[in-house]
Short mmCIF file of C-alpha atoms in Angstrom, two decimals:
data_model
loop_
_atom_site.label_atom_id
_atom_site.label_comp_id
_atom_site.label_asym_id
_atom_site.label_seq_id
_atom_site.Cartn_x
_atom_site.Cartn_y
_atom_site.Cartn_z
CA UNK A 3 0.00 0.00 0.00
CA UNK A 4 1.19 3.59 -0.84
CA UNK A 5 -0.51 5.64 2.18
CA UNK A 6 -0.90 3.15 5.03
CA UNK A 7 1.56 0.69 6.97
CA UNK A 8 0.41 -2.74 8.80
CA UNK A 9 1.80 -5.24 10.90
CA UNK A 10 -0.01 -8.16 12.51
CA UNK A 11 1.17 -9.71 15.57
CA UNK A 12 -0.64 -11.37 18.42
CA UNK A 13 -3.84 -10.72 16.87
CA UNK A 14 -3.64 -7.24 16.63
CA UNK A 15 -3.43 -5.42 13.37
CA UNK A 16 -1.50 -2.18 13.88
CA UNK A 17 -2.40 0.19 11.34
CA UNK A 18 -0.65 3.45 10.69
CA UNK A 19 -1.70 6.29 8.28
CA UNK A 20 1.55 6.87 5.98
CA UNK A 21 1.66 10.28 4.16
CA UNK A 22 4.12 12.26 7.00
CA UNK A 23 4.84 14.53 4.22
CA UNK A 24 1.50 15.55 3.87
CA UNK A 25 0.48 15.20 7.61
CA UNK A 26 -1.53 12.32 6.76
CA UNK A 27 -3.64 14.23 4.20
CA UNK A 28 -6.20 11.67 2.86
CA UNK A 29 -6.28 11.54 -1.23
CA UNK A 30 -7.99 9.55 -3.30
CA UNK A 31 -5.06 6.39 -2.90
CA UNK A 32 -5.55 6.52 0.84
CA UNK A 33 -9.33 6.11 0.90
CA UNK A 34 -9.33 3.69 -1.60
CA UNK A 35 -6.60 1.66 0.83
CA UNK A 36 -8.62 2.29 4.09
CA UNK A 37 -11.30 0.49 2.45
CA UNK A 38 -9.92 -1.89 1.10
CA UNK A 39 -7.82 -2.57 4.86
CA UNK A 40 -11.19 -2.68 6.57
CA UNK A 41 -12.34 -5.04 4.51
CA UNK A 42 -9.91 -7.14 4.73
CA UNK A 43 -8.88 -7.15 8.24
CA UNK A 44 -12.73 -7.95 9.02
CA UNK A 45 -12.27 -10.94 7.26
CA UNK A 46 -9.02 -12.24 7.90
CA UNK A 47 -9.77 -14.79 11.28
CA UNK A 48 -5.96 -13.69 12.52
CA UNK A 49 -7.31 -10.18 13.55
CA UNK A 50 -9.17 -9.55 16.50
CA UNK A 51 -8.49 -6.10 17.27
CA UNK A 52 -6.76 -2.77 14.87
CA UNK A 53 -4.95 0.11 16.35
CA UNK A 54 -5.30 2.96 14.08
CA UNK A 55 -2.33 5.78 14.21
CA UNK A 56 -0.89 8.31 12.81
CA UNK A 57 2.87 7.26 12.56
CA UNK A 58 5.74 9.84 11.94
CA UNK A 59 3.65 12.72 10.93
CA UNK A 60 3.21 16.02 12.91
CA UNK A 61 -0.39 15.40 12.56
CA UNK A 62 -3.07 12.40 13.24
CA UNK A 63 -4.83 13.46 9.93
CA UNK A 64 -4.77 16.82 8.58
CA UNK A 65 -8.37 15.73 7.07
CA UNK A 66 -9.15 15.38 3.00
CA UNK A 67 -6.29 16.22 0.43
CA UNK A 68 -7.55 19.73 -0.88
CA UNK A 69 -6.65 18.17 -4.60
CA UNK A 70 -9.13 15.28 -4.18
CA UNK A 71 -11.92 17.78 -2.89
CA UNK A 72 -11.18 19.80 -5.63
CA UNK A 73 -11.66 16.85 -8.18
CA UNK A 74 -15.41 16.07 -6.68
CA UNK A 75 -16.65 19.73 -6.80
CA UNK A 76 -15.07 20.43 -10.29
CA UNK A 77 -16.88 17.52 -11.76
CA UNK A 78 -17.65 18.69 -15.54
CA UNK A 79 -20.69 17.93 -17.41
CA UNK A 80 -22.93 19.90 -19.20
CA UNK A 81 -26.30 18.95 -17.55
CA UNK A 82 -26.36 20.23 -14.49
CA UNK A 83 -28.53 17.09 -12.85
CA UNK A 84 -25.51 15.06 -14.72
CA UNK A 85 -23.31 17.20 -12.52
CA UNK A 86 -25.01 16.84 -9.17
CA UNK A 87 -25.84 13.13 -9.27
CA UNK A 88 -21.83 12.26 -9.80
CA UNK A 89 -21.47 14.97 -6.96
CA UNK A 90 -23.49 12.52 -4.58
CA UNK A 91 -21.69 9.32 -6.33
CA UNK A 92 -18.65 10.59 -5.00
CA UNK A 93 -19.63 11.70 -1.67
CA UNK A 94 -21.33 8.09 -0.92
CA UNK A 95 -17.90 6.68 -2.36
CA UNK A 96 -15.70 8.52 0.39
CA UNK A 97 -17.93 7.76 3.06
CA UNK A 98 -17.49 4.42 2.09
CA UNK A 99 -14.07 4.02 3.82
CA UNK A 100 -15.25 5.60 7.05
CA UNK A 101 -18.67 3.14 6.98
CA UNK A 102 -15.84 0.33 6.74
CA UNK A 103 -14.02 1.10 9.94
CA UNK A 104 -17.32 1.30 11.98
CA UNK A 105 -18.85 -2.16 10.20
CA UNK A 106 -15.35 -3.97 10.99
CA UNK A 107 -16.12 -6.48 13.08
CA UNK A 108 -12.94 -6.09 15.49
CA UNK A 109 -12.54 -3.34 17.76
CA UNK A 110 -10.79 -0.14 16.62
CA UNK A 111 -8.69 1.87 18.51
CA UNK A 112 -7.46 5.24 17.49
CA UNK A 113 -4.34 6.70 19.26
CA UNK A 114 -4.40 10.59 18.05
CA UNK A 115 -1.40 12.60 17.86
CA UNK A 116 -0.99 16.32 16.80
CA UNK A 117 -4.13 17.44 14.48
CA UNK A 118 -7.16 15.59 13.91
CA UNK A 119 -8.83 18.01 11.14
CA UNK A 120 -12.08 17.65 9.50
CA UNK A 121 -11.53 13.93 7.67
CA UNK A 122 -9.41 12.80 10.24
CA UNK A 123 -12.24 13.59 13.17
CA UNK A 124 -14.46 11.41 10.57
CA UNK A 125 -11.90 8.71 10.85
CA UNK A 126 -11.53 8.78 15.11
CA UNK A 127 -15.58 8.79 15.11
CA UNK A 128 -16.23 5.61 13.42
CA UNK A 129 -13.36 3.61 15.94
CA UNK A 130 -14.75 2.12 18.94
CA UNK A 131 -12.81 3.80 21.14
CA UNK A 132 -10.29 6.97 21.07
CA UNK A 133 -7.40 7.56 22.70
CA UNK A 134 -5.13 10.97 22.44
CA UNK A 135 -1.79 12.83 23.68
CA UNK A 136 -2.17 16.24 25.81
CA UNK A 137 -1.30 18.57 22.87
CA UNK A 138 -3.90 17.04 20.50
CA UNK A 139 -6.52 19.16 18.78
CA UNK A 140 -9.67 18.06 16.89
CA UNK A 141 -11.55 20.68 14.60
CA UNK A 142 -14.57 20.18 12.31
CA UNK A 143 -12.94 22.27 10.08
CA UNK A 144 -15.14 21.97 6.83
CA UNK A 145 -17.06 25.36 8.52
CA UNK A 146 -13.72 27.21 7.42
CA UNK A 147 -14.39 25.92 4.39
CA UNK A 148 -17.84 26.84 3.14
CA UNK A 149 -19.39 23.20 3.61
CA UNK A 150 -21.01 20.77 5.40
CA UNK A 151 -19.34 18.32 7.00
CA UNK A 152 -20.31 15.40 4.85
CA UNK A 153 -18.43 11.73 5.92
CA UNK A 154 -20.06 11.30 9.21
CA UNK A 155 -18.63 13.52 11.74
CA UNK A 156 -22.06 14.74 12.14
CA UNK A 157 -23.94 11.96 12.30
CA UNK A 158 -21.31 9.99 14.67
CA UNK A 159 -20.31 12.70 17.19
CA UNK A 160 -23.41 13.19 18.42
CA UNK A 161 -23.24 9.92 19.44
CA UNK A 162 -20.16 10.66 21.21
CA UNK A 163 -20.71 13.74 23.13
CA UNK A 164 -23.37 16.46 24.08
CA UNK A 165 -25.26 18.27 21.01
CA UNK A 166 -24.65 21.60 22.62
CA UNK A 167 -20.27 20.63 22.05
CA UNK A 168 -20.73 19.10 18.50
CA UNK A 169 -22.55 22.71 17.38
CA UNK A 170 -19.83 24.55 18.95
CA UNK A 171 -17.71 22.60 17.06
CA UNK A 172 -19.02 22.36 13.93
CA UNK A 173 -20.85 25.96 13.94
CA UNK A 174 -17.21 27.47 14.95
CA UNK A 175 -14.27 25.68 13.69
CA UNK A 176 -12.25 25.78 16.69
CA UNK A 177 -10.16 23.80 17.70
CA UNK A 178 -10.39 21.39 20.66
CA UNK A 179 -7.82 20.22 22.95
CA UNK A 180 -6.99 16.96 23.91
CA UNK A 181 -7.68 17.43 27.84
CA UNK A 182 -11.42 19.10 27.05
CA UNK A 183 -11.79 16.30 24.40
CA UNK A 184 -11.44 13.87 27.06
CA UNK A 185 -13.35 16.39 30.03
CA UNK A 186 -16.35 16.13 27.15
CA UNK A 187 -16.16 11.93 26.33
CA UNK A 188 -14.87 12.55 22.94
CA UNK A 189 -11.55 10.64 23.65
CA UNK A 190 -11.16 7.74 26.72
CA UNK A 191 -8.06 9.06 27.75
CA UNK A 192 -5.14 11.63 27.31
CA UNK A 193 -1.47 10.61 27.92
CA UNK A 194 1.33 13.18 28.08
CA UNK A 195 3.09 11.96 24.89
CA UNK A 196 2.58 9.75 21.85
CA UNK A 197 5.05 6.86 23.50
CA UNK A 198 3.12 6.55 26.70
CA UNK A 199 -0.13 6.53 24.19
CA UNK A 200 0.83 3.93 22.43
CA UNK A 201 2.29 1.55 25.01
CA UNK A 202 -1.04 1.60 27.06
CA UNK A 203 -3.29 1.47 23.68
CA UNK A 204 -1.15 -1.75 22.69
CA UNK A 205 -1.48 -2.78 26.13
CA UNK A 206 -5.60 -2.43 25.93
CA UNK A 207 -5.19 -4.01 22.59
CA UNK A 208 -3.61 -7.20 24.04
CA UNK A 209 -6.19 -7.44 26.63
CA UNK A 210 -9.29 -7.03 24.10
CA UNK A 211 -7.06 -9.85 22.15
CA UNK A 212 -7.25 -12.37 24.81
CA UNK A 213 -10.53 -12.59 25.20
CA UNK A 214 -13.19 -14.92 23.18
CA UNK A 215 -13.01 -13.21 19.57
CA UNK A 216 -16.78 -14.58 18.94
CA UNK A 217 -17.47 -12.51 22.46
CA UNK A 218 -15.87 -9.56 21.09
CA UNK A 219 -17.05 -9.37 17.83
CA UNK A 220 -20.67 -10.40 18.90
CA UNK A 221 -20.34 -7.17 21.18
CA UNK A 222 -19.88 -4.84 19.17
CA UNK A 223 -22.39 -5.64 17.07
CA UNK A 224 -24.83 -5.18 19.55
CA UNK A 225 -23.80 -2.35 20.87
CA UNK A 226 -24.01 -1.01 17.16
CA UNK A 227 -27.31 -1.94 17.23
CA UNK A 228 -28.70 -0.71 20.61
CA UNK A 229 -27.12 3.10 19.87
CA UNK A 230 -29.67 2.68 16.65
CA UNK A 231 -32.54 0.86 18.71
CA UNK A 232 -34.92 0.85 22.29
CA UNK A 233 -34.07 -0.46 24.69
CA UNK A 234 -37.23 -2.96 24.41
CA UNK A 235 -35.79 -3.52 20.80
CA UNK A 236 -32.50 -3.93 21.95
CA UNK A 237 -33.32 -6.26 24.72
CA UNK A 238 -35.14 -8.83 22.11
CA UNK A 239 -32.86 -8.64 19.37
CA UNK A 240 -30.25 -9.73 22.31
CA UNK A 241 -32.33 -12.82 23.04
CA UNK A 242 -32.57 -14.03 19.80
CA UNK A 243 -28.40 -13.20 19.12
CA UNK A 244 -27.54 -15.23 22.16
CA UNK A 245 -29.95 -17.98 21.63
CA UNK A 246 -28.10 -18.64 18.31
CA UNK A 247 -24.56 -17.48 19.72
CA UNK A 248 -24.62 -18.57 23.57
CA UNK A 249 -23.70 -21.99 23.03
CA UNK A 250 -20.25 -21.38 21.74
CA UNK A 251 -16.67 -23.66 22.06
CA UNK A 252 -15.69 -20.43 23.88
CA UNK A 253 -18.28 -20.46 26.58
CA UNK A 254 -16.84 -24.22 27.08
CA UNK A 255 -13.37 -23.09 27.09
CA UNK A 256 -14.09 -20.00 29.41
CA UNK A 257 -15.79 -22.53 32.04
CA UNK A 258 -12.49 -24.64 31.90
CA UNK A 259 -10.35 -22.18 32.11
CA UNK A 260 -12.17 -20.83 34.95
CA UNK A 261 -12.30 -24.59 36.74
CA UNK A 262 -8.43 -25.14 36.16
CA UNK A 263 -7.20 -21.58 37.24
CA UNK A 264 -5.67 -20.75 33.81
CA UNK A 265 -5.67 -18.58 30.79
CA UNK A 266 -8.30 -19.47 28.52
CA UNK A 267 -6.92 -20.44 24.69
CA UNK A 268 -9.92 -19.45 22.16
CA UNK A 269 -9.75 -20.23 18.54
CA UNK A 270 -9.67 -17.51 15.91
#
């Protein structure tokens, strides 16, 4: 891949955005490779969690490559409906990417460094959790711009934190540190440098590993459901999920573990 870096080792895929030259701008290449990561990494039985990271740039993600934006609102065709319905095509195609990381199966982990601008703040939304250094800053910076956010960020954060912060946000531009990000539940936790990040996100990482990857990956898609559901609907789509999933080799394995006083071994 041209724009991202992976490594696979105890069943966690370690992702890292790779463009340090363009603080992690995301062009058309890079969406086109988060896609296709996602995919793949929900498919591949090895996997059972990703850390997602910004590597040697200054930045996390200094959000979309201005070129690439450039290319979807200068689409050229003579009929304007022509015009606006590739306009939506290509909006629906980048959100793509972003749709992938939230539908992985396996948890996602983002551990933010430096900037996380406008695409990159779509990016940190759709991971399960969010982790950050002091000196971070997140901005919905498409405001500055003359648009509307338009890959999620406003659908997801909301989610996240209080409506009253996401229209500050995305009504003012400004930037947001990584200590009120984590005062406001945007981010878990702030560490005082990207080292110390990363050692405790690996750490978590290891410890979501270990544990029964049917568990884990029937958890999350769950709680995807119940943020989009009652709790009456919630509570009956559970029933039926663990009255086809309860009786797992992993339940089995858990109980003998438990019996024997030792670390349980699940299969991918």
């Amino acid at each position: 891949m041209e724009t991202l870096k992976i490594s696979i080792q105890k069943h966690i895929a370690h992702l890292i955005i790779n463009r340090p030259d363009k603080a992690n701008a995301l062009n058309q290449t890079a969406w086109d490779e988060i896609l296709q990561v996602f995919t793949e990494l929900d498919e591949n039985p090895d996997v059972r969690v990703i850390v997602l990271e910004g590597g040697d740039s200054k930045h996390f993600c200094a959000g979309i490559d201005l070129s690439l934006l450039m290319s979807v609102t200068q689409a050229k065709t003579p009929c304007d409906a022509r015009r606006r319905e590739k306009i939506r095509k290509d909006i629906l195609r980048l959100q793509a990417p972003i749709n992938a990381i939230e539908n992985c199966s396996k948890p996602v982990l983002a551990a933010i460094h430096g900037g996380c601008i406008g695409g990159g703040v779509d990016l940190v939304c759709a991971c399960d959790m969010r982790y950050c250094t002091d000196d971070t800053f997140f901005t919905i910076k498409e405001i500055d711009m003359g648009m509307v956010a338009d890959l999620g960020t406003l659908q997801r954060l909301p989610k996240l934190i209080g409506e009253g912060f996401v229209r500050e946000m995305a009504y003012t531009g400004r930037n947001v540190g990584g200590k009120e990000a984590e005062k406001i539940g945007m981010v878990n936790r702030t560490f005082v440098d990207k080292a110390t990040m990363l050692t405790e996100v690996m750490t978590l990482a290891e410890t979501i590993a270990q544990k029964s990857p049917v568990a884990i990956r029937g958890t999350k898609h769950i709680l995807q459901h119940s943020r989009e559901h009652s709790v009456a609907d919630g509570l009956n789509y559970m029933a039926t999920w663990n009255a086809g999933m309860l009786l797992s080799a992993d339940l089995q394995e858990a109980f003998e573990a438990k019996m024997t006083k030792r670390e349980p071994k699940f299969e991918n």
